[in-house]
Short mmCIF file of C-alpha atoms in Angstrom, two decimals:
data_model
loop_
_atom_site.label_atom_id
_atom_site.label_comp_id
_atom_site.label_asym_id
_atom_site.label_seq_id
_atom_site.Cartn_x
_atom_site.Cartn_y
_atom_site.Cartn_z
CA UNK M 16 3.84 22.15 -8.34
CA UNK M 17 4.65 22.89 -4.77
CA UNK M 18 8.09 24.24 -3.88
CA UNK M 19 10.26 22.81 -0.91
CA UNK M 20 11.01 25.27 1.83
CA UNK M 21 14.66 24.72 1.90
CA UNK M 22 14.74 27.14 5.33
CA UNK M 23 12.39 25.33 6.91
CA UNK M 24 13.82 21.54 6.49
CA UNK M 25 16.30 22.04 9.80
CA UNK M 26 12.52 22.93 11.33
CA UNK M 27 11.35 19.78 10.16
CA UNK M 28 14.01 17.49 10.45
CA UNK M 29 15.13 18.33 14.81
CA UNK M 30 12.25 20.12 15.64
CA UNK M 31 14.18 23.07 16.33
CA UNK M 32 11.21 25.14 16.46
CA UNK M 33 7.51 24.06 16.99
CA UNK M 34 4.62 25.42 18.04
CA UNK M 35 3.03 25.46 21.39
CA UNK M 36 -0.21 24.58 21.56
CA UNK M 37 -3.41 26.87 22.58
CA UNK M 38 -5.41 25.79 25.34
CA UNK M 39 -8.37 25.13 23.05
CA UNK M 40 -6.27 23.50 20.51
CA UNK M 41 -4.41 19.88 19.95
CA UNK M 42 -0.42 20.63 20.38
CA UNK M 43 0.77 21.11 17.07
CA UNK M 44 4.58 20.21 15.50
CA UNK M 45 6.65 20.96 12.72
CA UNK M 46 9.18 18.74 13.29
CA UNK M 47 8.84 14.76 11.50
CA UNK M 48 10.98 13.51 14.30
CA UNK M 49 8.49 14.89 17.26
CA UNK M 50 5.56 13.34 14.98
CA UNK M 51 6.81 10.53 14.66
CA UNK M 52 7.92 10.14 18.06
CA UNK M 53 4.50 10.67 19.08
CA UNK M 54 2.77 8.56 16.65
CA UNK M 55 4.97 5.37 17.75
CA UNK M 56 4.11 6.48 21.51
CA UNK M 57 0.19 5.97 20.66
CA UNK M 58 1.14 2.59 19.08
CA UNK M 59 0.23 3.54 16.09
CA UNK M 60 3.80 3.15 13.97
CA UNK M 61 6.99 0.64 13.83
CA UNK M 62 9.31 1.20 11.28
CA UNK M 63 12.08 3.93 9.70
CA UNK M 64 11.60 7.70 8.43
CA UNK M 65 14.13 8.81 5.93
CA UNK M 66 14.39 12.44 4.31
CA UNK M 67 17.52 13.31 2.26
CA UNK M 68 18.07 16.82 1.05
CA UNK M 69 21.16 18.16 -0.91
CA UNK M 70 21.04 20.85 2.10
CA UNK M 71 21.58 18.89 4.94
CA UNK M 72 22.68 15.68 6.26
CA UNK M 73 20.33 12.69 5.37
CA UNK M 74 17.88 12.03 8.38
CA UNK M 75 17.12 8.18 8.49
CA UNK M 76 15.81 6.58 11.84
CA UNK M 77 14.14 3.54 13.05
CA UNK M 78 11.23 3.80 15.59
CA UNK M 79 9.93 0.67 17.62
CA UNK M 80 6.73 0.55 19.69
CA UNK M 81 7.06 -0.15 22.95
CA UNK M 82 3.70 -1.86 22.22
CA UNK M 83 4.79 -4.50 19.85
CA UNK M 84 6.61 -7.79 20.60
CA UNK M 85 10.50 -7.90 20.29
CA UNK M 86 10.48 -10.00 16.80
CA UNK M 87 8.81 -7.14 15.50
CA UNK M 88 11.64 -4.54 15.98
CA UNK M 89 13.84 -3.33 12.90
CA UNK M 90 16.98 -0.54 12.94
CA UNK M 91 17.96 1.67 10.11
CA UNK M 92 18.97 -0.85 7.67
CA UNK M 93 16.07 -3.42 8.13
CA UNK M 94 14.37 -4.66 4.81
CA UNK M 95 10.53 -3.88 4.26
CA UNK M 96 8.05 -5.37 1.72
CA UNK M 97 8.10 -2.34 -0.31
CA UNK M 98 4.15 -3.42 -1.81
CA UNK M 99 2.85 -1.22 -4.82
CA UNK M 100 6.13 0.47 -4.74
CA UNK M 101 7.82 -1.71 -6.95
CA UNK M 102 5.24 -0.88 -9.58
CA UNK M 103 7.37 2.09 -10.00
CA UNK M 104 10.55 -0.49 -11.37
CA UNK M 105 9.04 -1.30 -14.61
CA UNK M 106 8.30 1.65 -15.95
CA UNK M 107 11.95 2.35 -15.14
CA UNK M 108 12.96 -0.37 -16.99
CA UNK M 109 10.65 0.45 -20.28
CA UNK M 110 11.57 4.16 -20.50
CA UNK M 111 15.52 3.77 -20.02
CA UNK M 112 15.35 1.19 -23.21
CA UNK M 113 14.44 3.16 -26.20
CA UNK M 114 13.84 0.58 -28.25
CA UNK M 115 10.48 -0.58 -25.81
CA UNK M 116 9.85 3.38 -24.66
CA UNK M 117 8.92 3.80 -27.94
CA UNK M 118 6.45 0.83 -28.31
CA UNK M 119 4.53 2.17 -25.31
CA UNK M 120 0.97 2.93 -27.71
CA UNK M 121 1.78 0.17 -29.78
CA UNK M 122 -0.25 -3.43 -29.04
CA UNK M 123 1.83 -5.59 -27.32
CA UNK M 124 0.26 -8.22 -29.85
CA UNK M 125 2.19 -6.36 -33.00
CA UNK M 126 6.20 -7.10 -31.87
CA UNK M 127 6.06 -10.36 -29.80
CA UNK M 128 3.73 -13.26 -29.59
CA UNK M 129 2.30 -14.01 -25.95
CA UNK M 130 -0.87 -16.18 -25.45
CA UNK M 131 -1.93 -14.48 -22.30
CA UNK M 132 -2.17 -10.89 -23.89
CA UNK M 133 -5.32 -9.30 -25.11
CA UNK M 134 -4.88 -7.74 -28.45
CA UNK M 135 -5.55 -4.23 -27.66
CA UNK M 136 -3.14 -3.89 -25.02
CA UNK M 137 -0.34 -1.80 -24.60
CA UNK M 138 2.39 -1.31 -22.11
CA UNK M 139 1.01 2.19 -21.27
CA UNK M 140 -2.22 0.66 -20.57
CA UNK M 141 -0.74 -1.73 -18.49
CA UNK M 142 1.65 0.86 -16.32
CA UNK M 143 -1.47 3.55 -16.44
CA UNK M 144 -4.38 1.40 -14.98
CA UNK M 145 -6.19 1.18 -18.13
CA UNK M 146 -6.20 -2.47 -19.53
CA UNK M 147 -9.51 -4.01 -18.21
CA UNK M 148 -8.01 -6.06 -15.97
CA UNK M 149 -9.86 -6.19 -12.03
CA UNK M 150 -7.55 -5.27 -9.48
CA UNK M 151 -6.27 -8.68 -7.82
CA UNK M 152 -6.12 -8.91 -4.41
CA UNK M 153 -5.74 -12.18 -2.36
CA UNK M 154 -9.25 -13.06 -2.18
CA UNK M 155 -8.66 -13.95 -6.10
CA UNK M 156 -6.11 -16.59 -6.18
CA UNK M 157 -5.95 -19.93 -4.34
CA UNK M 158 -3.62 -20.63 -1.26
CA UNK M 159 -1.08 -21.89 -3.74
CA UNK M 160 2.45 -20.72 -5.48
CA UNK M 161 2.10 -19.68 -8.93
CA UNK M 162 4.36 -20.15 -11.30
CA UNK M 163 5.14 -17.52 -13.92
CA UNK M 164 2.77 -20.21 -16.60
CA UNK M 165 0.40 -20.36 -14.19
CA UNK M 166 -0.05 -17.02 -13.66
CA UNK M 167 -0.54 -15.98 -17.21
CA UNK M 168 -3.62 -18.62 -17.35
CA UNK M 169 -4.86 -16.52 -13.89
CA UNK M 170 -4.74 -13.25 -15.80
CA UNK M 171 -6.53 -15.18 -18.85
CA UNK M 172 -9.15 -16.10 -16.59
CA UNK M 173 -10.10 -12.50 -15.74
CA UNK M 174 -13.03 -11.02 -17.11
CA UNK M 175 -11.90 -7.50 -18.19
CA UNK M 176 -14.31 -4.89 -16.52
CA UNK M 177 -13.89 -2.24 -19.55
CA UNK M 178 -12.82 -2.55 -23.11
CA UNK M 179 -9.32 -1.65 -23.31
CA UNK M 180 -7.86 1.96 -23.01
CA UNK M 181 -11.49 3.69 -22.33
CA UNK M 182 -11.29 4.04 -18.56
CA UNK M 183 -9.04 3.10 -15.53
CA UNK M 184 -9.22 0.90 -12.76
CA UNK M 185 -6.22 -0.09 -10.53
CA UNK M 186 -4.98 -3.61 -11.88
CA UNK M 187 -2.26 -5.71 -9.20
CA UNK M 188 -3.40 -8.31 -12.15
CA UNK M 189 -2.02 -5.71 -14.35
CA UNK M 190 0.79 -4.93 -12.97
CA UNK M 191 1.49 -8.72 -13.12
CA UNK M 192 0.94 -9.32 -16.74
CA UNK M 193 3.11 -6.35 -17.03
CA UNK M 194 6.14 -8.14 -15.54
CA UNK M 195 5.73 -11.40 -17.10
CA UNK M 196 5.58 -9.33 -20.58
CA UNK M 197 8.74 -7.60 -20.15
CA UNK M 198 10.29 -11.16 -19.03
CA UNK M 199 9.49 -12.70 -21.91
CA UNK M 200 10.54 -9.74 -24.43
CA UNK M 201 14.23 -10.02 -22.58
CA UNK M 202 14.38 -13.31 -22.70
CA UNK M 203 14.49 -13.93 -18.96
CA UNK M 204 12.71 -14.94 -15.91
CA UNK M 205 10.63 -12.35 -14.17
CA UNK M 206 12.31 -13.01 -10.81
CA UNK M 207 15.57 -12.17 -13.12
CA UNK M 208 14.22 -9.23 -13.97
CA UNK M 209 14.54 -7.00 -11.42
CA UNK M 210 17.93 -7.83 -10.11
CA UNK M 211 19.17 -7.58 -14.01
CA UNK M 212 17.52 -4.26 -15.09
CA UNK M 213 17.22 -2.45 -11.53
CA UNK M 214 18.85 -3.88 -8.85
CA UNK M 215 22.13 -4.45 -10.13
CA UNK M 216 22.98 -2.01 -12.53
CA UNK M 217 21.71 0.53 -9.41
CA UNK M 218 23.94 -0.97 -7.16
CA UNK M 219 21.05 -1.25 -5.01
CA UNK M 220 22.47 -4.06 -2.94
CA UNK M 221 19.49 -3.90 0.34
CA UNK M 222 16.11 -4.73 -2.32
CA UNK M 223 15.27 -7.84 -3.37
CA UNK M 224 12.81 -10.35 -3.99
CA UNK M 225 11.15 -12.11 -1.60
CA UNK M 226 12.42 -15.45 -2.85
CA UNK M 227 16.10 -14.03 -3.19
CA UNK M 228 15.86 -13.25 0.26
CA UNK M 229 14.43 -15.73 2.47
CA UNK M 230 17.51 -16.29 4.38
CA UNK M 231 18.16 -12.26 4.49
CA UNK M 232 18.25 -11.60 8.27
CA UNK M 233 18.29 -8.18 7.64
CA UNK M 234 14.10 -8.81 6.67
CA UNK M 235 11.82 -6.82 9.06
CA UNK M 236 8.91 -9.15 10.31
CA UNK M 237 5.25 -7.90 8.97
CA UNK M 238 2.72 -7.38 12.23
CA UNK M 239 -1.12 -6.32 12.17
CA UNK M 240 -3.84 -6.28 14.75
CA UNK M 241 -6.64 -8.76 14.40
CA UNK M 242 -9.34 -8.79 17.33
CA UNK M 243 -7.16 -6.59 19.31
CA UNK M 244 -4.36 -9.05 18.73
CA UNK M 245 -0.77 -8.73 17.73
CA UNK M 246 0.03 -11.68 15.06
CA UNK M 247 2.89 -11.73 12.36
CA UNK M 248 1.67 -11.91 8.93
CA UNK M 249 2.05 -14.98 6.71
CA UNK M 250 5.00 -14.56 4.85
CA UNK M 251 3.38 -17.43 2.41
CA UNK M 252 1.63 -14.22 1.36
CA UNK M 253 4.97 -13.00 -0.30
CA UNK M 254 5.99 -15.54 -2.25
CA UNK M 255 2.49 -16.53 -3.38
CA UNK M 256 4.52 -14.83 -7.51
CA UNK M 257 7.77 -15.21 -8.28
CA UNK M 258 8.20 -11.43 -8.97
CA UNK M 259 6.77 -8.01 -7.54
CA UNK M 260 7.27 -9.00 -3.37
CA UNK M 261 10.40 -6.82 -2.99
CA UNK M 262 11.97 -6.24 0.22
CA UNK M 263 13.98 -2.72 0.32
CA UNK M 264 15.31 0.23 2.73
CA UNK M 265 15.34 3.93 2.26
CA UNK M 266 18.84 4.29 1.37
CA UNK M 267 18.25 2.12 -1.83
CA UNK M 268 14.79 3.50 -2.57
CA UNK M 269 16.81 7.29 -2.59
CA UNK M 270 19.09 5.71 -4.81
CA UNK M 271 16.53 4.21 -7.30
CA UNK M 272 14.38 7.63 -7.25
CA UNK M 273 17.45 10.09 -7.37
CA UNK M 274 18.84 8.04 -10.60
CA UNK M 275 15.55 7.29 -12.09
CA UNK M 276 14.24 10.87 -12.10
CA UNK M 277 17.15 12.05 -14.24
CA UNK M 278 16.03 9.88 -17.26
CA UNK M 279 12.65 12.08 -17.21
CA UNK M 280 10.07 9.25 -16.93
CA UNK M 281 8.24 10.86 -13.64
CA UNK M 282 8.18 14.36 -14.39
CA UNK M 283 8.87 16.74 -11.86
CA UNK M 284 8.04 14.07 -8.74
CA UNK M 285 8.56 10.34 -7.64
CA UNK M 286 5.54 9.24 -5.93
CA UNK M 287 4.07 6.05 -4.72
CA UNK M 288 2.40 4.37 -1.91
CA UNK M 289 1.98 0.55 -1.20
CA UNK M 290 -0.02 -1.68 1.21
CA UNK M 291 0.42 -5.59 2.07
CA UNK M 292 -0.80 -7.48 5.31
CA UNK M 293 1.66 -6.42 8.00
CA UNK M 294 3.65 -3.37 6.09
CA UNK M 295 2.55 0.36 4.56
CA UNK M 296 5.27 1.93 2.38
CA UNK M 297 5.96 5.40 0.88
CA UNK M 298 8.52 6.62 -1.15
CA UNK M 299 8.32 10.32 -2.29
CA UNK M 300 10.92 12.34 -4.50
CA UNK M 301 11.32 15.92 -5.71
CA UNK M 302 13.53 16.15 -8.79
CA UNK M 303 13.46 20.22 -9.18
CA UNK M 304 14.91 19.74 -5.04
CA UNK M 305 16.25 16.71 -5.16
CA UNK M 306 14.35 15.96 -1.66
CA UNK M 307 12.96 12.31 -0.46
CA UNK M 308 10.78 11.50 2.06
CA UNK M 309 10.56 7.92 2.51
CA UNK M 310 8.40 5.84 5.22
CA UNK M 311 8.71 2.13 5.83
CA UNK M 312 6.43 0.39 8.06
CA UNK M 313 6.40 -3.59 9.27
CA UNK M 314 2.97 -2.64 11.35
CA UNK M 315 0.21 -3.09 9.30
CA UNK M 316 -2.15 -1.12 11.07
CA UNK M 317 -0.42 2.16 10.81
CA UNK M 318 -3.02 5.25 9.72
CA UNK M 319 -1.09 5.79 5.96
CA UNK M 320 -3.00 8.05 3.99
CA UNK M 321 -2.87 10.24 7.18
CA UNK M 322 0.74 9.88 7.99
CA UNK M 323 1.61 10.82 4.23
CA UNK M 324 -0.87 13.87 4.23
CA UNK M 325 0.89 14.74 7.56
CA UNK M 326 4.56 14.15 6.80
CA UNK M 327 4.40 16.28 2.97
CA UNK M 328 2.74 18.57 5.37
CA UNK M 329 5.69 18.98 7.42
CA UNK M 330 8.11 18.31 4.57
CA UNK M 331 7.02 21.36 2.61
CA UNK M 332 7.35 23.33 6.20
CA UNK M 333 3.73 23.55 7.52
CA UNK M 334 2.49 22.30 10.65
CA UNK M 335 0.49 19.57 11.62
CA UNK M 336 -1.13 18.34 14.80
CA UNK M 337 0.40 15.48 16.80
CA UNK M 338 -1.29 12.38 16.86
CA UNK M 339 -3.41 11.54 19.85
CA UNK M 340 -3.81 8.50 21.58
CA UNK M 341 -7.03 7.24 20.11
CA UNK M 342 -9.65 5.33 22.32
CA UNK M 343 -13.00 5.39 21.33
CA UNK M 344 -16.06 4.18 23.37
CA UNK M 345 -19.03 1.88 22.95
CA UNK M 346 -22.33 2.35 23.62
CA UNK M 347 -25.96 0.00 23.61
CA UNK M 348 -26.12 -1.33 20.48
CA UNK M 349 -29.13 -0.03 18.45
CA UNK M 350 -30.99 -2.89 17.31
CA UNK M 351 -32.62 -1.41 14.47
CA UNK M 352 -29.51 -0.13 12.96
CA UNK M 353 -27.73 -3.32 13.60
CA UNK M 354 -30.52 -5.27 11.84
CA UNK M 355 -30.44 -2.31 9.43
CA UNK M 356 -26.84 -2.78 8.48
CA UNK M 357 -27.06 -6.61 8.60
CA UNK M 358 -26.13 -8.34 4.98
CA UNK M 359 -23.73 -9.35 2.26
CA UNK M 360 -21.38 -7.16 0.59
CA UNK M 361 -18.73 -6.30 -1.88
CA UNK M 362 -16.06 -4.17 -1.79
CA UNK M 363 -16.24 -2.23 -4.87
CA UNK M 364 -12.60 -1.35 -5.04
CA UNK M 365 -11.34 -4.40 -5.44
CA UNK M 366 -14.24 -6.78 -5.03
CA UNK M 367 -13.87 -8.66 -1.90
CA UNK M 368 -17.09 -9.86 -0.22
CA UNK M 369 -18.05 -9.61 3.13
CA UNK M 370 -20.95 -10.24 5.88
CA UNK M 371 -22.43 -8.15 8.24
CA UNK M 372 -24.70 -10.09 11.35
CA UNK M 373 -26.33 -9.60 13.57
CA UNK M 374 -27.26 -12.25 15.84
CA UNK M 375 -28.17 -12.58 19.94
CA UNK M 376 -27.45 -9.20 20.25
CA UNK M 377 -24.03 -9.95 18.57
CA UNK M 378 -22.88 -7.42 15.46
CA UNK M 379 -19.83 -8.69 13.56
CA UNK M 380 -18.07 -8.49 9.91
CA UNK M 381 -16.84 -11.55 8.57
CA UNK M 382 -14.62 -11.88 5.48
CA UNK M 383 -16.18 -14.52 2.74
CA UNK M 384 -14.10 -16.41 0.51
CA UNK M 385 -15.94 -19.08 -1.54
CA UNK M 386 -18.67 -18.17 0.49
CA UNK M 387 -17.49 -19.40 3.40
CA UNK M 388 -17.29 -16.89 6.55
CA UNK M 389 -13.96 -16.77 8.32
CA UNK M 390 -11.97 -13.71 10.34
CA UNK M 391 -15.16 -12.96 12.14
CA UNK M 392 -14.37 -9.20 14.16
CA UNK M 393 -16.78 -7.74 16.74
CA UNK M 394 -18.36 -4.31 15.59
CA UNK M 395 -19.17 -1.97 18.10
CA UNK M 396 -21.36 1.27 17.92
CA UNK M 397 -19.77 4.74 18.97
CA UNK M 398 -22.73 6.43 17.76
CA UNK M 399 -25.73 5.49 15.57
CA UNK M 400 -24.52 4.77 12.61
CA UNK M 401 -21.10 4.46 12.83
CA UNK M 402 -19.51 1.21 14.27
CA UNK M 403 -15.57 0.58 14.73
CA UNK M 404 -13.63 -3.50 15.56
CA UNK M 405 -10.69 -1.62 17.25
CA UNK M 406 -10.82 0.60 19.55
CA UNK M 407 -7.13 2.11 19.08
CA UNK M 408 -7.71 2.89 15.66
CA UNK M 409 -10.51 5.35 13.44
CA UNK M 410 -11.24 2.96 10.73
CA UNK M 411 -14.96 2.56 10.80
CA UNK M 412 -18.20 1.12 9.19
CA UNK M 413 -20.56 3.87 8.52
CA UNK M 414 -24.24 3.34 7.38
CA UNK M 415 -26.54 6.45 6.00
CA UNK M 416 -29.90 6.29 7.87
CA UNK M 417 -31.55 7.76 5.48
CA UNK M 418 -30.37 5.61 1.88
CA UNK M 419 -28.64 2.66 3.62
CA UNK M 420 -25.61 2.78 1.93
CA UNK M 421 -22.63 1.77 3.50
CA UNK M 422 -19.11 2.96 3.13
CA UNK M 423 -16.01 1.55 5.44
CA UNK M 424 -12.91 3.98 6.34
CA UNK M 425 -9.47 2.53 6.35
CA UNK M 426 -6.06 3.78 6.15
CA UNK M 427 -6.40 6.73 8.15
CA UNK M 428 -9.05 8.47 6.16
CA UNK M 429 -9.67 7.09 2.90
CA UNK M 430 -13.16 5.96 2.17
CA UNK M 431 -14.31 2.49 0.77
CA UNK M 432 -17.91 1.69 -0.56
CA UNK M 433 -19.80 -1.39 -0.29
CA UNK M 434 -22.31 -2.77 -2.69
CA UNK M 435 -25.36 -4.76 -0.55
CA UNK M 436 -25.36 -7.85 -2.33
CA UNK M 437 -28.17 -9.14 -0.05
CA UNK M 438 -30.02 -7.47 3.11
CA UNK M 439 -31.14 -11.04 4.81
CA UNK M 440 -34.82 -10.35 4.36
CA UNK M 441 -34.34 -6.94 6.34
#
């Protein structure tokens, strides 16, 4: 494992010191403030930065685009959707009670009756990724609240993609059944859950569910970019469950990781990253240095994998370039290509479909659900092969030439395939 440089975290922190850039080089920084600075500049970032170090005074502050509408502006003690960082709570809550920690390899089935669980499951392959289960997204459930009942017939619906324990695949479905297992072995709701086995006895008075929180005003409003245009997200989204949309702030999420890591259930490190419409999260903790980093953002659109890559860069007391202001260029369409990369696909991640077409000299990507097309985005070429919707940002659609396969890039860097379900006759 990595060790913190502990005489380089002033560096980081105020930028005390940075580099100047060469004249054939992009300015480089190793100071989080100056990239972050920088990054909201470009548009690319709304939200807080928090790093707390036993060395120094914590460093926690909010940055607003100048870009985004007033609604969408937060200060140091706004609440974010937290996402896939909650999935970090429950195995909190298993490992601190003996009596379950120790029924981790044990079927589920064996010491309490639930309809909805398949016989070879266990809690560990629940919290590791390994049950079966697909991984959920929205695309999967109707535009309807689900009650904890009628979730556990949703997860009995799934077709498992793997027998049990022999591979991994990254379940929000199992995550789910996870929560709604541990409810029932308590005795409680799952919306009780949290607040009875995390929340309170952490004195982590900013997080809560969505549901417990509706009138919060401290709530920071989710934005993302669709056809170039600013639009909140639908907060229906987050209360689709009665559990798992959790609304937090850094000085809570230190509080949760700092305790949590001294019942040795993470190992050396805290680490987890989450995603929903309108928000990115990350929440990072070194036990052997008792250092955080933590990043909260309520603008969907924000480059994550590339910000986290960046900021541990700069954490651990490297340097990283500053973000540029991106703006990438169109040219003619290539008809063959277009026509080439015209079709049906699926996401193989997490098995959303989409269509690619091409028509009157028109290329766009539609989303299908049920087979019906809707969210229709322009796709432009930047060069053969590689097509982008927005301009401001490098997520692309890429096609190999050569094999036709087609992979899109998201996230600031991380790479997505998609299976051709059907070429339309090209």
């Amino acid at each position: 494992m990595k060790k913190l440089i502990y005489t380089s975290i002033l560096v980081v922190l105020f930028g005390i010191a940075s580099t100047a850039p060469a004249l054939t080089e992009a300015p480089k920084t190793t100071s989080i403030d100056d990239y972050f600075n920088q990054l909201t500049t470009n548009g690319q970032f709304n939200g807080t930065v928090a790093v707390f170090s036993p060395e120094h005074p914590p460093y926690i502050k909010a940055f607003n685009s100048k870009q985004l509408p007033l609604w969408a502006r937060i200060n140091p003690t706004s609440h974010f959707h937290i996402a896939s960082v909650a999935k970090l709570f429950p195995r909190y809550i298993i490992m601190r009670d003996k009596n379950l920690s120790e029924k981790m390899d044990i079927p589920i089935s064996v010491y309490m009756e639930s309809d909805f669980v398949h016989p070879a499951w266990t809690l560990r392959m629940l919290l590791e990724h390994t049950s079966g289960l697909p991984r959920g997204e929205q695309h999967d459930f109707a535009q309807a609240v689900y009650t904890p009942a009628e979730t556990k017939d949703l997860i009995k619906r799934q077709t498992l993609l793997f027998e049990p324990g022999t591979n991994e695949h990254y379940s929000n479905f199992g995550f789910k059944a996870l929560m709604l297992v541990l409810a029932e072995y308590y005795g409680i709701g799952p919306r009780e859950l949290l607040q009875n086995k995390v929340f309170r006895p952490l004195t982590m008075t900013s997080t809560s569910e969505f549901l417990d929180s509706k009138q919060n005003t401290h709530l920071a409003a989710g934005v993302r970019k669709e056809n170039g245009d600013i639009i909140p997200s639908d907060t229906n989204l987050y209360g689709q469950f009665p559990f798992g949309n959790v609304f937090s702030n850094p000085q809570d999420l230190y509080k949760f990781a700092k305790i949590a890591s001294h019942i040795d259930i993470f190992e050396d490190e805290v680490e987890h990253a989450g995603a929903i419409s309108g928000f990115r999260s990350y929440l990072y903790y070194n036990d052997a240095t008792e250092t955080a980093l933590i990043i909260l953002s309520n603008y969907g659109n924000m480059p994550i994998t590339q910000v986290i890559r960046d900021s541990r860069t700069l954490l651990e007391g490297g340097e990283v370039p500053l973000p540029t202001l991106i703006n990438r260029t169109a040219i003619k369409m290539n008809m063959k290509t277009a026509k080439m990369l015209s079709g049906v696909y699926q996401l193989v991640i997490n098995g959303q479909f989409f269509e690619i077409t091409y028509e009157n000299g028109d290329l766009k990507i539609w989303e299908l659900n049920q087979n019906k097309r809707t969210n229709p985005e322009p796709l432009f070429m930047e060069e053969n092969g590689i097509f982008f919707t927005d301009p401001t940002s490098n997520d692309s659609i890429m096609i190999n030439l050569e094999t036709g396969k087609v992979a899109i890039t998201g996230m600031g860097g991380m790479s997505f395939d998609l299976k051709r379900i059907d070429n339309h006759g090209n």
